[in-house]
Structures are given as structure tokens and as C-alpha cells.
Short mmCIF file of C-alpha atoms and ligand atoms in Angstrom, two decimals:
data_model
loop_
_atom_site.label_atom_id
_atom_site.label_comp_id
_atom_site.label_asym_id
_atom_site.label_seq_id
_atom_site.Cartn_x
_atom_site.Cartn_y
_atom_site.Cartn_z
CA UNK A 1 0.00 0.00 0.00
CA UNK A 2 2.74 2.42 1.03
CA UNK A 3 4.60 1.53 -2.18
CA UNK A 4 1.48 2.48 -4.12
CA UNK A 5 1.27 5.89 -2.47
CA UNK A 6 4.97 6.46 -3.01
CA UNK A 7 4.57 5.72 -6.71
CA UNK A 8 1.66 8.15 -7.07
CA UNK A 9 3.54 10.72 -5.06
CA UNK A 10 6.63 10.62 -7.28
CA UNK A 11 4.58 10.48 -10.46
CA UNK A 12 2.47 13.47 -9.46
CA UNK A 13 5.52 15.46 -8.35
CA UNK A 14 7.04 15.02 -11.80
CA UNK A 15 3.79 16.00 -13.46
CA UNK A 16 3.39 19.07 -11.30
CA UNK A 17 6.72 20.56 -12.29
CA UNK A 18 5.20 21.46 -15.64
CA UNK A 19 1.92 22.91 -14.33
CA UNK A 20 1.16 26.56 -14.91
CA UNK A 21 -0.67 28.74 -12.41
CA UNK A 22 -3.63 29.57 -14.66
CA UNK A 23 -6.99 28.07 -13.79
CA UNK A 24 -8.47 25.63 -16.32
CA UNK A 25 -11.47 23.40 -16.46
CA UNK A 26 -10.09 19.93 -16.12
CA UNK A 27 -11.74 16.51 -15.88
CA UNK A 28 -11.39 15.05 -12.41
CA UNK A 29 -9.43 11.83 -12.37
CA UNK A 30 -11.55 9.21 -10.62
CA UNK A 31 -8.48 7.11 -9.77
CA UNK A 32 -7.36 9.81 -7.33
CA UNK A 33 -8.01 8.69 -3.74
CA UNK A 34 -10.81 10.47 -1.90
CA UNK A 35 -10.05 12.33 1.33
CA UNK A 36 -13.53 11.70 2.72
CA UNK A 37 -13.18 7.94 2.04
CA UNK A 38 -9.64 7.64 3.35
CA UNK A 39 -10.49 9.45 6.60
CA UNK A 40 -14.10 8.23 6.93
CA UNK A 41 -13.45 6.55 10.30
CA UNK A 42 -11.36 9.45 11.58
CA UNK A 43 -12.86 12.85 10.84
CA UNK A 44 -15.29 14.65 8.58
CA UNK A 45 -13.38 16.40 5.76
CA UNK A 46 -14.69 19.77 4.61
CA UNK A 47 -14.02 22.61 2.23
CA UNK A 48 -15.12 26.22 1.96
CA UNK A 49 -17.47 26.73 -0.98
CA UNK A 50 -17.64 30.02 -2.86
CA UNK A 51 -20.49 31.59 -4.82
CA UNK A 52 -19.22 30.51 -8.26
CA UNK A 53 -19.21 26.91 -7.12
CA UNK A 54 -22.71 27.21 -5.69
CA UNK A 55 -23.99 28.73 -8.92
CA UNK A 56 -22.50 25.77 -10.84
CA UNK A 57 -20.05 28.07 -12.68
CA UNK A 58 -17.00 26.16 -11.48
CA UNK A 59 -17.85 22.62 -12.56
CA UNK A 60 -14.40 21.15 -11.94
CA UNK A 61 -14.47 22.40 -8.36
CA UNK A 62 -18.00 21.06 -7.90
CA UNK A 63 -16.94 17.60 -9.08
CA UNK A 64 -14.00 17.67 -6.73
CA UNK A 65 -16.24 18.71 -3.84
CA UNK A 66 -18.52 15.73 -4.49
CA UNK A 67 -15.57 13.37 -4.81
CA UNK A 68 -13.40 14.56 -1.93
CA UNK A 69 -15.45 16.25 0.81
CA UNK A 70 -18.34 15.39 3.12
CA UNK A 71 -18.73 18.86 4.65
CA UNK A 72 -18.91 22.38 3.27
CA UNK A 73 -18.70 25.82 4.84
CA UNK A 74 -20.01 28.79 2.85
CA UNK A 75 -16.94 30.99 2.36
CA UNK A 76 -18.97 34.22 2.21
CA UNK A 77 -22.62 33.66 1.34
CA UNK A 78 -24.01 33.30 4.86
CA UNK A 79 -22.14 36.30 6.24
CA UNK A 80 -24.34 39.12 7.49
CA UNK A 81 -23.54 41.56 4.64
CA UNK A 82 -24.80 38.99 2.11
CA UNK A 83 -27.66 37.31 3.94
CA UNK A 84 -29.07 40.36 5.79
CA UNK A 85 -28.36 43.33 3.50
CA UNK A 86 -31.12 45.67 4.74
CA UNK A 87 -32.68 46.19 8.16
CA UNK A 88 -35.75 44.18 7.16
CA UNK A 89 -34.25 42.54 4.12
CA UNK A 90 -32.79 39.05 3.90
CA UNK A 91 -31.20 37.32 0.90
CA UNK A 92 -31.37 33.55 1.34
CA UNK A 93 -30.84 32.75 -2.33
CA UNK A 94 -27.25 31.46 -2.18
CA UNK A 95 -27.57 29.89 1.26
CA UNK A 96 -30.65 27.94 0.12
CA UNK A 97 -28.75 26.74 -2.95
CA UNK A 98 -25.85 25.64 -0.77
CA UNK A 99 -28.15 23.72 1.57
CA UNK A 100 -29.85 22.03 -1.43
CA UNK A 101 -26.47 21.11 -3.02
CA UNK A 102 -25.30 19.63 0.26
CA UNK A 103 -28.51 17.64 0.84
CA UNK A 104 -28.36 16.23 -2.69
CA UNK A 105 -24.75 15.14 -2.26
CA UNK A 106 -24.96 13.89 1.32
CA UNK A 107 -22.69 16.66 2.57
CA UNK A 108 -22.90 18.34 5.99
CA UNK A 109 -23.16 22.13 6.10
CA UNK A 110 -21.30 24.13 8.72
CA UNK A 111 -23.03 27.50 8.49
CA UNK A 112 -20.69 30.47 8.82
CA UNK A 113 -21.31 32.76 10.66
CA UNK A 114 -23.96 34.46 12.81
CA UNK A 115 -22.06 37.06 14.84
CA UNK A 116 -18.83 38.51 13.43
CA UNK A 117 -17.57 42.10 13.71
CA UNK A 118 -16.42 41.95 10.06
CA UNK A 119 -18.48 41.93 6.85
CA UNK A 120 -21.43 43.53 8.59
CA UNK A 121 -24.10 45.12 6.40
CA UNK A 122 -23.48 48.83 5.74
CA UNK A 123 -26.32 49.96 8.02
CA UNK A 124 -24.63 48.23 10.98
CA UNK A 125 -21.01 49.19 10.45
CA UNK A 126 -21.15 52.53 12.22
CA UNK A 127 -24.33 52.10 14.19
CA UNK A 128 -23.93 54.00 17.45
CA UNK A 129 -27.32 53.23 18.92
CA UNK A 130 -27.16 50.44 21.51
CA UNK A 131 -30.86 49.64 21.23
CA UNK A 132 -30.61 49.34 17.48
CA UNK A 133 -27.54 47.04 17.74
CA UNK A 134 -29.48 44.87 20.21
CA UNK A 135 -32.45 44.63 17.84
CA UNK A 136 -30.21 43.73 14.92
CA UNK A 137 -28.40 41.11 17.03
CA UNK A 138 -31.63 39.42 18.14
CA UNK A 139 -33.41 39.62 14.79
CA UNK A 140 -30.39 38.41 12.85
CA UNK A 141 -29.76 35.34 15.00
CA UNK A 142 -33.43 34.40 15.36
CA UNK A 143 -34.31 34.82 11.69
CA UNK A 144 -31.24 33.27 10.08
CA UNK A 145 -30.61 30.44 12.56
CA UNK A 146 -34.26 29.35 12.67
CA UNK A 147 -34.55 29.21 8.86
CA UNK A 148 -31.77 26.63 8.71
CA UNK A 149 -32.50 24.77 11.94
CA UNK A 150 -31.66 21.11 11.38
CA UNK A 151 -30.96 21.82 7.69
CA UNK A 152 -27.42 22.80 8.53
CA UNK A 153 -25.36 20.46 10.67
CA UNK A 154 -23.80 23.28 12.65
CA UNK A 155 -23.32 27.02 13.09
CA UNK A 156 -20.26 29.11 13.82
CA UNK A 157 -22.37 31.16 16.22
CA UNK A 158 -19.65 33.66 17.11
CA UNK A 159 -16.54 34.24 15.02
CA UNK A 160 -13.26 35.91 16.05
CA UNK A 161 -14.37 37.63 19.26
CA UNK A 162 -10.90 37.54 20.84
CA UNK A 163 -7.73 39.61 20.71
CA UNK A 164 -4.32 37.93 20.55
CA UNK A 165 -3.86 38.41 24.33
CA UNK A 166 -7.09 36.57 25.05
CA UNK A 167 -9.16 39.64 25.95
CA UNK A 168 -12.41 40.41 24.17
CA UNK A 169 -12.08 42.26 20.87
CA UNK A 170 -13.44 45.79 21.02
CA UNK A 171 -16.14 45.10 18.44
CA UNK A 172 -19.41 46.91 17.95
CA UNK A 173 -21.06 44.06 19.87
CA UNK A 174 -18.79 44.42 22.90
CA UNK A 175 -19.17 48.19 22.85
CA UNK A 176 -22.94 48.29 22.59
CA UNK A 177 -24.05 45.03 24.24
CA UNK A 178 -21.37 44.45 26.87
CA UNK A 179 -19.23 41.38 27.63
CA UNK A 180 -22.15 38.96 27.97
CA UNK A 181 -23.04 39.27 24.30
CA UNK A 182 -21.34 35.98 23.41
CA UNK A 183 -23.35 34.00 25.97
CA UNK A 184 -26.46 35.79 24.69
CA UNK A 185 -25.63 34.88 21.09
CA UNK A 186 -25.40 31.19 21.99
CA UNK A 187 -28.61 31.44 24.05
CA UNK A 188 -30.49 32.93 21.09
CA UNK A 189 -28.98 30.41 18.67
CA UNK A 190 -29.92 27.53 20.95
CA UNK A 191 -33.52 28.73 20.93
CA UNK A 192 -33.67 29.37 17.19
CA UNK A 193 -31.73 26.30 16.13
CA UNK A 194 -32.23 23.43 18.56
CA UNK A 195 -31.32 20.81 15.93
CA UNK A 196 -27.96 22.19 14.76
CA UNK A 197 -24.64 22.13 16.63
CA UNK A 198 -23.32 25.43 17.96
CA UNK A 199 -19.64 26.38 17.78
CA UNK A 200 -17.20 29.16 18.68
CA UNK A 201 -14.68 29.79 15.85
CA UNK A 202 -11.43 31.81 15.84
CA UNK A 203 -7.89 31.98 14.46
CA UNK A 204 -4.71 31.62 16.53
CA UNK A 205 -6.59 30.09 19.47
CA UNK A 206 -3.92 27.40 19.49
CA UNK A 207 -1.59 30.13 20.85
CA UNK A 208 -1.40 29.98 24.69
CA UNK A 209 -2.73 33.45 25.57
CA UNK A 210 -5.55 33.49 23.04
CA UNK A 211 -6.34 29.85 23.88
CA UNK A 212 -6.73 30.81 27.55
CA UNK A 213 -9.20 33.50 26.47
CA UNK A 214 -11.17 30.97 24.41
CA UNK A 215 -11.25 28.50 27.29
CA UNK A 216 -12.54 31.21 29.65
CA UNK A 217 -15.20 32.13 27.09
CA UNK A 218 -16.36 28.55 26.63
CA UNK A 219 -16.45 27.96 30.39
CA UNK A 220 -18.53 31.11 30.81
CA UNK A 221 -21.08 29.85 28.24
CA UNK A 222 -21.19 26.45 29.92
CA UNK A 223 -21.53 28.00 33.40
CA UNK A 224 -24.54 29.99 32.18
CA UNK A 225 -26.21 26.68 31.28
CA UNK A 226 -26.15 27.57 27.59
CA UNK A 227 -25.31 25.00 24.92
CA UNK A 228 -21.97 25.13 23.12
CA UNK A 229 -21.06 21.98 21.20
CA UNK A 230 -17.63 22.72 19.87
CA UNK A 231 -14.72 24.98 19.11
CA UNK A 232 -13.18 25.66 15.71
CA UNK A 233 -9.48 26.38 15.47
CA UNK A 234 -9.32 28.07 12.07
CA UNK A 235 -5.82 26.94 11.10
CA UNK A 236 -4.50 29.73 8.84
CA UNK A 237 -0.82 28.86 9.08
CA UNK A 238 2.45 29.34 7.22
CA UNK A 239 5.10 26.86 6.03
CA UNK A 240 7.65 28.79 8.10
CA UNK A 241 5.49 28.84 11.19
CA UNK A 242 3.46 25.70 11.81
CA UNK A 243 2.74 25.71 15.55
CA UNK A 244 2.57 21.93 16.06
CA UNK A 245 3.27 21.97 19.81
CA UNK A 246 0.60 24.60 20.47
CA UNK A 247 -1.85 22.76 18.24
CA UNK A 248 -1.31 19.54 20.21
CA UNK A 249 -1.73 21.32 23.55
CA UNK A 250 -4.89 23.01 22.28
CA UNK A 251 -6.49 19.76 21.15
CA UNK A 252 -5.98 18.40 24.67
CA UNK A 253 -7.09 21.58 26.46
CA UNK A 254 -10.28 22.10 24.41
CA UNK A 255 -11.10 18.41 24.52
CA UNK A 256 -10.96 18.59 28.33
CA UNK A 257 -13.92 21.02 28.18
CA UNK A 258 -16.08 18.17 26.87
CA UNK A 259 -16.78 19.75 23.48
CA UNK A 260 -15.91 18.89 19.88
CA UNK A 261 -12.59 20.18 18.55
CA UNK A 262 -12.35 21.05 14.84
CA UNK A 263 -9.94 22.63 12.38
CA UNK A 264 -12.26 24.80 10.38
CA UNK A 265 -10.38 26.95 7.84
CA UNK A 266 -7.16 25.10 7.15
CA UNK A 267 -4.59 26.48 4.72
CA UNK A 268 -0.80 26.76 4.82
CA UNK A 269 0.54 29.87 3.11
CA UNK A 270 3.87 29.60 1.28
CA UNK A 271 4.21 33.40 1.13
CA UNK A 272 5.49 35.78 3.76
CA UNK A 273 3.17 38.29 5.27
CA UNK A 274 4.72 41.67 6.05
CA UNK A 275 4.51 41.10 9.80
CA UNK A 276 6.00 37.57 9.86
CA UNK A 277 3.22 36.24 12.04
CA UNK A 278 0.18 34.00 11.72
CA UNK A 279 -2.89 36.19 11.53
CA UNK A 280 -6.16 36.01 9.64
CA UNK A 281 -7.33 39.48 10.58
CA UNK A 282 -8.97 40.58 7.34
CA UNK A 283 -8.48 44.26 8.21
CA UNK A 284 -4.67 43.89 8.26
CA UNK A 285 -3.67 44.63 4.68
CA UNK A 286 -0.46 45.80 3.03
CA UNK A 287 0.91 47.02 -0.29
CA UNK A 288 2.93 44.54 -2.32
CA UNK A 289 5.96 44.51 -4.58
CA UNK A 290 7.56 41.86 -6.81
CA UNK A 291 9.71 40.54 -3.97
CA UNK A 292 6.58 39.76 -1.96
CA UNK A 293 5.18 37.68 -4.85
CA UNK A 294 8.10 35.38 -5.67
CA UNK A 295 6.25 32.34 -7.08
CA UNK A 296 4.13 34.07 -9.69
CA UNK A 297 4.87 31.50 -12.44
CA UNK A 298 5.31 28.33 -10.42
CA UNK A 299 6.29 26.93 -7.07
CA UNK A 300 9.95 25.91 -6.74
CA UNK A 301 10.52 22.25 -5.80
CA UNK A 302 12.12 23.20 -2.49
CA UNK A 303 8.98 25.09 -1.40
CA UNK A 304 6.68 22.36 -2.72
CA UNK A 305 8.65 19.89 -0.59
CA UNK A 306 8.36 22.14 2.46
CA UNK A 307 4.60 22.46 1.99
CA UNK A 308 4.29 18.70 1.53
CA UNK A 309 6.18 18.08 4.77
CA UNK A 310 4.12 20.67 6.66
CA UNK A 311 0.87 18.95 5.64
CA UNK A 312 2.35 15.55 6.47
CA UNK A 313 3.44 16.71 9.95
CA UNK A 314 0.07 18.29 10.57
CA UNK A 315 -2.00 15.28 9.56
CA UNK A 316 0.31 12.93 11.47
CA UNK A 317 -0.62 14.99 14.54
CA UNK A 318 -4.31 15.05 13.60
CA UNK A 319 -4.28 11.27 13.22
CA UNK A 320 -2.66 10.89 16.65
CA UNK A 321 -5.67 12.75 18.09
CA UNK A 322 -8.30 11.43 15.69
CA UNK A 323 -10.61 10.47 18.57
CA UNK A 324 -10.62 14.09 19.74
CA UNK A 325 -11.06 15.86 16.38
CA UNK A 326 -14.43 15.75 14.65
CA UNK A 327 -13.81 17.74 11.44
CA UNK A 328 -11.03 19.19 9.31
CA UNK A 329 -12.15 21.79 6.77
CA UNK A 330 -9.84 23.29 4.15
CA UNK A 331 -10.43 26.98 3.34
CA UNK A 332 -11.10 26.39 -0.33
CA UNK A 333 -10.96 23.59 -2.91
CA UNK A 334 -7.99 24.60 -5.06
CA UNK A 335 -5.14 27.11 -4.90
CA UNK A 336 -6.91 29.42 -7.35
CA UNK A 337 -9.85 29.86 -4.97
CA UNK A 338 -7.79 30.76 -1.92
CA UNK A 339 -8.33 34.11 -0.18
CA UNK A 340 -4.54 34.09 0.35
CA UNK A 341 -4.04 35.17 -3.29
CA UNK A 342 -5.53 38.51 -2.24
CA UNK A 343 -4.67 38.90 1.42
CA UNK A 344 -2.85 40.62 3.06
CA UNK A 345 -1.51 41.80 -0.31
CA UNK A 346 -3.79 41.81 -3.36
CA UNK A 347 -2.89 39.93 -6.55
CA UNK A 348 -0.30 37.42 -5.31
CA UNK A 349 0.04 33.77 -6.31
CA UNK A 350 -0.17 31.49 -3.29
CA UNK A 351 -0.29 27.68 -3.07
CA UNK A 352 -1.85 26.88 0.32
CA UNK A 353 -4.24 23.98 -0.46
CA UNK A 354 -4.06 20.33 -1.56
CA UNK A 355 -5.27 20.85 -5.15
CA UNK A 356 -3.53 23.08 -7.68
CA UNK A 357 -5.12 25.60 -10.04
CA UNK A 358 -5.87 22.82 -12.52
CA UNK A 359 -7.62 20.83 -9.76
CA UNK A 360 -4.83 18.26 -9.74
CA UNK A 361 -3.78 16.80 -6.40
CA UNK A 362 -0.45 18.18 -5.23
CA UNK A 363 2.30 16.21 -3.49
CA UNK A 364 0.86 17.62 -0.25
CA UNK A 365 -2.40 15.80 -1.03
CA UNK A 366 -0.59 12.46 -1.23
CA UNK A 367 1.40 13.21 1.92
CA UNK A 368 -1.92 13.78 3.74
CA UNK A 369 -3.35 10.54 2.32
CA UNK A 370 -0.21 8.67 3.41
CA UNK A 371 -0.73 9.65 7.07
CA UNK A 372 -3.87 7.50 7.12
CA UNK A 373 -2.01 4.35 6.10
CA UNK A 374 0.56 4.84 8.89
CA UNK A 375 -2.00 4.46 11.69
O1 G3I B 1 -18.62 40.05 -3.64
C1 G3I B 1 -17.83 41.23 -3.83
C2 G3I B 1 -17.86 41.63 -5.27
O2 G3I B 1 -19.18 41.99 -5.60
C3 G3I B 1 -16.90 42.78 -5.47
O3 G3I B 1 -16.84 43.11 -6.81
C4 G3I B 1 -15.50 42.42 -4.99
C5 G3I B 1 -14.52 43.57 -5.10
O4 G3I B 1 -13.67 43.66 -4.00
O5 G3I B 1 -15.58 42.05 -3.64
C6 G3I B 1 -16.41 40.93 -3.42
O6 G3I B 1 -16.43 40.65 -2.08
C7 G3I B 1 -15.29 40.01 -1.57
C8 G3I B 1 -15.73 38.69 -0.98
O7 G3I B 1 -14.64 38.10 -0.33
C9 G3I B 1 -16.25 37.72 -2.03
O8 G3I B 1 -15.25 37.42 -2.94
C10 G3I B 1 -14.70 40.92 -0.50
O9 G3I B 1 -14.16 42.08 -1.09
C11 G3I B 1 -13.61 40.18 0.25
O10 G3I B 1 -13.19 40.96 1.36
C12 G3I B 1 -14.15 38.87 0.76
O11 G3I B 1 -13.11 38.20 1.42
C13 G3I B 1 -13.50 37.13 2.26
C14 G3I B 1 -13.10 37.47 3.69
O12 G3I B 1 -13.33 36.36 4.54
C15 G3I B 1 -13.94 38.61 4.24
O13 G3I B 1 -15.28 38.23 4.33
C16 G3I B 1 -12.75 35.88 1.79
O14 G3I B 1 -13.26 35.49 0.51
C17 G3I B 1 -12.95 34.75 2.80
O15 G3I B 1 -12.13 33.66 2.45
C18 G3I B 1 -12.59 35.23 4.19
O16 G3I B 1 -12.86 34.19 5.10
C19 G3I B 1 -12.51 34.45 6.47
C20 G3I B 1 -13.49 33.71 7.35
O17 G3I B 1 -14.81 34.10 7.03
C21 G3I B 1 -13.21 33.98 8.83
N1 G3I B 1 -11.83 33.66 9.17
C22 G3I B 1 -10.82 34.27 8.32
C23 G3I B 1 -11.10 33.95 6.85
C24 G3I B 1 -10.03 34.50 5.98
O18 G3I B 1 -10.07 35.90 6.06
#
């Protein structure tokens, strides 16, 4: 078996050397192993789905989703600015399509996200009126969560409420509703959506200080007698900074709270960010130059190898804790879809996922598959 994987690995590495970075429509090779099959006894395997894919305008990606994944997270279409564009106006068009696609293909939906300081509709972005923020908060959660109750497997109820030091982010919700707003969000979601799981989701919560903040938050929700079913560690990492020790400690620490632990937005950037840290704060942007976009044409073998090893190390760890991890979701299907091509610097060429821009599995894909056969 291992010989088989090695053969595919070498063969695909050779093939990949010649691949360009332009996106094409390519037939999906059905002899490629399927992540959801390989890991079916270990964890659910998800991907973020974008609007093009939902509209059926990215057929190669759609085929790959059906072949490889048994969970999807809407990358943008269930965010407040899209789904709740006016005070009394909701747009469920894309979310309904996503739910129908998932039902048809036996895929679980993790709905993302009810309460997030970012991507708020325009009428909420600078709202100074506490009563109005409270009304929005209650209406939004009740209306959106109840529509999809039981139709989505789970909700990221609150997203990114913490600062790096573990304190609460100074968001519009903290300012206008006070520090109990997170417990209140889960309480409202529990009422509106009794048949879907409820999660807290954030980046860098594997880091000790921020992790301590997340643990305090989860304990506070539990102490209030409100349901929280799991925690999502987003997993936006970098080949030069893969925090394996902190990830391992976090799996243990969150698992000790008696809730599900998930990796919900996994990608491994091969490009530097200007601050040399791991952040996914969408408001932190920078101007680029050619030096900051070094792999415009293709990825050098040495970096491909580094990425492959990073994914192998990560999934070796995930497999060690497979009993404690319920889901691993990649933040996109193929490299061309990744938000990391446009953040923190617009217009770069990044390679953070398991499938390349032609939807071909990368060496990293086979290194992930190989971790299953080792256990
Ligand atoms: O839809 C508009 C389009 O009409 C417009 O022409 C275009 C011009 O800028 O913008 C489009 O919206 C973009 C949207 O993605 C859809 O493509 C926004 O500008 C852009 O900011 C937005 O980025 C998303 C980002 O969240 C902010 O919502 C990324 O795709 C998405 O991957 C990213 O996902 C977040 C998670 O939700 C939370 N954790 C971090 C993660 C990465 O930032």
C-alpha cells in the first residue's frame, strides 16, 4: 500500500513541475483517492465553498467537492452583509442553494457565521445606537438560525471575538451590548436552532494566551447553562510557522472542556506576510511589490517539498488525536480559490491547499493521504 502511495507521489511530483498557475477546467481523475473515504473513520473532511461553485459556474471544483469532501462551509454567502443586506431585508438565495447542493450530495453544512464584527451590512457598520444594535443582534440570529435549523449540521455562532492576548475584541457588539453578548448569542442560537450544533470559531486560538481566552469564554457559556457543542481552530498557518506543539496542547485543552474540537479553515501559506506572524485578521492589509510575490509563475521544488512536509506533519498529529477531532475543513478547494491570493496583499500567487489551479492533487495531497495508512 505504502509503495502504491509512493509511486503516485513521485509520479504526481514530476507531473506538477510542468503545471502553470492559470486556472483551467479539467476533468477530475476518478483514480485519485478520496479524502472523505480515506479518513471516513477518523474525521469529517470539509471545504469552503464560494459563490461561483454554488452557482455551478466552477464545474471542476463542484466535481472535486462531491468526490473529496463530506462537509462544506459557505466561504462568504451566509455572512451578514450577504444574507441580511437591509434592516428588514434578507437574501437567502445562495444559502438555500448551498443547503440544497449539500442535501443532494450527502454533505454536511457548517453554516458560517452568525455574529462577526467583520463583513457587517453597511447599516450596521457605524451604528452608534445600543438599542438598534441589540435589535439587529436578536433579529439576525433568530431569523437566520431558525430558517436553517436542522438543515445545517452546525453554526459558527460567534466568530473571532478575541484579541491575541485573550481579551475580548473591542467590536461593535462588545461596545454596545457588553461582555455577555457571546453567551447571549449562543442562548439565542440555541432557541432558534435546537437541531444544529453550535460552535465558537477563531484563528490563533492554538496560541497559549488566546487559547486561555477561548477556554474562559467557553467555560462562561457552559456556566450559564447555555449549549456550546464545539470549538473551531481556524488553522490559517504558514510553512515557516506551523505551531505543532501549540496545536497539540490546544487539542488536549479544548477536549478537556467536553466539546468537539475542529480545524475549520485550514490552509498553509507559502508566502510571507509583512509582519512575519500567523494572523487572519482581514483588516490587516499591506501594499505589495515583486519581492513579496516570488512564485508568480510556479512553485519551486524546495517550497513544494516544504509544503508537503508541513501537511504531512500536521495530519500525522491530527491522526494521533483522531478520537478528539471531529472535522477538518480546508479553506477552499484549489489554490486558485484561496483568499490568500488577495490577502494581506492583493494579486499574489499562493499555493496553500491540496489541489492546484488545474484541480490536480499536489504532493501535499498524497502526503496527507499517506498519514492515514501509517495508523
Ligand atoms: O462580492 C464582492 C464583489 O461583488 C466585489 O466586486 C469584490 C470587489 O472587492 O468584492 C467581493 O467581495 C469580496 C468577498 O470576499 C467575495 O469574494 C470581499 O471584497 C472580500 O473581502 C471577501 O473576502 C473574504 C473574507 O473572509 C472577508 O469576508 C474571503 O473570501 C474569505 O475567504 C474570508 O474568510 C474568512 C473567514 O470568514 C473567517 N476567518 C478568516 C477567513 C479568511 O479571512
